[in-house]
Protein backbone atom coordinates (compact mmCIF):
# COMPACT_ATOMS: atom_id res chain seq x y z
CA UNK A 1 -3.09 88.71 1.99
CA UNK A 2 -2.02 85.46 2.32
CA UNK A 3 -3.42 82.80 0.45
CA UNK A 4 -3.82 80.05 -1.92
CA UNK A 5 -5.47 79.76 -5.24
CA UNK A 6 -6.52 76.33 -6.95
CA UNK A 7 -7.31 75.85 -10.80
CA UNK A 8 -7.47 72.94 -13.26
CA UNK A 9 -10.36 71.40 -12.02
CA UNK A 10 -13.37 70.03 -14.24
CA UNK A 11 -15.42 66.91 -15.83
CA UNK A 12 -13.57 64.38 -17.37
CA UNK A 13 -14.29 60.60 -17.84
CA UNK A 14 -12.86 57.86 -16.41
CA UNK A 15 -9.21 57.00 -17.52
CA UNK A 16 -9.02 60.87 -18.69
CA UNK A 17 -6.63 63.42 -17.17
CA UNK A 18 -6.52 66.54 -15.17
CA UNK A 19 -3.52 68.57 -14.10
CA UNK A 20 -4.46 70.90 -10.89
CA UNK A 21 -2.26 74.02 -10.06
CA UNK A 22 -2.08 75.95 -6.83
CA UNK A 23 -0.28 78.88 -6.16
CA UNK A 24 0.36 80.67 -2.68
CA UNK A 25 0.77 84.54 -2.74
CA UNK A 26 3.87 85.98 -1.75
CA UNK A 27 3.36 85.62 1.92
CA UNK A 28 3.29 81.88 1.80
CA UNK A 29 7.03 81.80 0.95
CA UNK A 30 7.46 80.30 4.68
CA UNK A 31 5.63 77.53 4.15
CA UNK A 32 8.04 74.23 3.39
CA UNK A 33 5.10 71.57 2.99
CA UNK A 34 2.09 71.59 0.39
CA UNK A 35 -0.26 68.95 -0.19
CA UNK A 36 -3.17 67.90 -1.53
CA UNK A 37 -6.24 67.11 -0.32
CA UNK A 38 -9.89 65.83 -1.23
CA UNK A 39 -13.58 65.75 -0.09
CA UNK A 40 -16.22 63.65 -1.70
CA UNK A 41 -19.73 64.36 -0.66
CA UNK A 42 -20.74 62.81 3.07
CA UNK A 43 -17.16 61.72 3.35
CA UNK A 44 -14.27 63.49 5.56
CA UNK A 45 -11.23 65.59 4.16
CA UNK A 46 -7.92 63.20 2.95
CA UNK A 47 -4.97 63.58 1.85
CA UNK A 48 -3.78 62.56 -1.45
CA UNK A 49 -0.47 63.55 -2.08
CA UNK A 50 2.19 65.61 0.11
CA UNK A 51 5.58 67.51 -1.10
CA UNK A 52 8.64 69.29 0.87
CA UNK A 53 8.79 72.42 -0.44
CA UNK A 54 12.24 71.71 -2.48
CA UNK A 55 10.50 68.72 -4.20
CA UNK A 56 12.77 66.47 -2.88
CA UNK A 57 10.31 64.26 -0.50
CA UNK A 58 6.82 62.93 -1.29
CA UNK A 59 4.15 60.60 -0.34
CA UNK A 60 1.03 59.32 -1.94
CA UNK A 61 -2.63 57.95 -0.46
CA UNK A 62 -3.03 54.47 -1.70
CA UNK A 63 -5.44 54.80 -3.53
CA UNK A 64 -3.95 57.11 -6.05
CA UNK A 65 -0.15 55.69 -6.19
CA UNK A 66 0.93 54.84 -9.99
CA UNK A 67 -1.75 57.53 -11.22
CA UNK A 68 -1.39 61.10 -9.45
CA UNK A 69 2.20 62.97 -9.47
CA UNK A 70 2.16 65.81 -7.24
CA UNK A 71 4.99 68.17 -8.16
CA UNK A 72 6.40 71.89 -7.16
CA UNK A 73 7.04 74.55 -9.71
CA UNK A 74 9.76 76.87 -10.59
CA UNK A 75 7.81 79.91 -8.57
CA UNK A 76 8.20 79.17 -4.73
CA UNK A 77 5.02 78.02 -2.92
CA UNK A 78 3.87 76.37 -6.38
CA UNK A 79 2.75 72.97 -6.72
CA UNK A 80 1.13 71.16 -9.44
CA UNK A 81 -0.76 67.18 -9.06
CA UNK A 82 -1.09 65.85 -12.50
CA UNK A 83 -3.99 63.11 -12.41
CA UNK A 84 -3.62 60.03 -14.66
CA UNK A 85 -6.00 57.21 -15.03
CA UNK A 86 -9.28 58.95 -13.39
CA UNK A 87 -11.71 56.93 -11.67
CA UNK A 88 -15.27 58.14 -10.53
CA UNK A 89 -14.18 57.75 -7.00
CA UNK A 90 -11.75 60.02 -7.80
CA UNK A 91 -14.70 62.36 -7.61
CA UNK A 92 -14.33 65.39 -5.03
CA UNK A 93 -13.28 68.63 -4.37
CA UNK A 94 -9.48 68.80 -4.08
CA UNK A 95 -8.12 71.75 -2.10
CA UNK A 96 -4.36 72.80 -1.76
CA UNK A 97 -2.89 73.09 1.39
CA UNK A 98 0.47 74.51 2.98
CA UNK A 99 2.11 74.22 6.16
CA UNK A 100 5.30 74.43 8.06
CA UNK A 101 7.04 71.43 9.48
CA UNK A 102 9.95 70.69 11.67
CA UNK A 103 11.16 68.05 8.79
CA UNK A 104 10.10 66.40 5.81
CA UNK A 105 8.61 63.17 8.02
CA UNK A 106 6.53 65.43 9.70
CA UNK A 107 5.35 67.60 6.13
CA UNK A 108 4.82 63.84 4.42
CA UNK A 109 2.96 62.29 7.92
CA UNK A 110 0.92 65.63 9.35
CA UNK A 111 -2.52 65.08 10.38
CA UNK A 112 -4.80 67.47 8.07
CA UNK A 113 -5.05 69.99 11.14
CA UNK A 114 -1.55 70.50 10.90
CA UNK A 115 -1.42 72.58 7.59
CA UNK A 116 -1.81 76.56 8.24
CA UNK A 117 -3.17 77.34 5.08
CA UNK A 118 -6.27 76.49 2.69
CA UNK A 119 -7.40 77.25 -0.34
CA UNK A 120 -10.72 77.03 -1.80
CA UNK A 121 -11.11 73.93 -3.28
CA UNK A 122 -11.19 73.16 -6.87
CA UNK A 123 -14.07 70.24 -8.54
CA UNK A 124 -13.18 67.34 -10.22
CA UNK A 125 -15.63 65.24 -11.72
CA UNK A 126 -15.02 61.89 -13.23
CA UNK A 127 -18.10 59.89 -15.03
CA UNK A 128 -17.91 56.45 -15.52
């Protein structure tokens, strides 16, 4: 089955961390782009941070540059966005995401329909 899993979420106050995982099952080994994403209540899906599969490309949403590090891991299809400096609009559910892209400007620039695969979604919770 292919799929991906999200953990790490939870309640933290502001300026705390969190450090979300996601990991793909073995049939995601295709996939050369993962990213996250986030969805606050009454607001649509964005994208927060985006990774080449190699870890050698990234990009960040403004509004989290200087805070978030997004990150692969030593087992393929792995990646890891450490969160630094939480705000409550940081507030949403954050869901992994994988895809495969003709380059690494089209893994860091894909509209959110692009990516193949979902996972569930993970909550994060800041309180001011």
């Amino acid at each position: 089955q292919v799929q991906l899993v999200e953990s790490g979420g939870g309640s933290v106050q502001a300026g705390g961390s969190l450090r979300l995982s996601c990991a793909g099952s073995a049939y995601t080994y295709r996939m050369n782009c993962m990213a996250w994403f986030r969805q606050a209540p009454g607001k649509e899906r964005e994208g927060v941070a985006r990774i080449s599969a190699d870890g050698g490309s990234t990009l960040y949403a403004d509004s989290v540059k200087g805070r978030f590090t997004i990150s692969v891991g030593n087992a393929k299809n792995t990646v890891y966005l450490q969160m630094n400096s939480l705000k409550p609009e940081d507030t949403a559910m954050y869901y992994c995401a994988a895809g495969v892209f003709g380059s690494a400007w089209y893994c860091l620039h894909a509209l959110r329909d692009g990516y193949a695969l979902w996972g569930q979604g993970t909550q994060v919770t800041v309180s001011s």
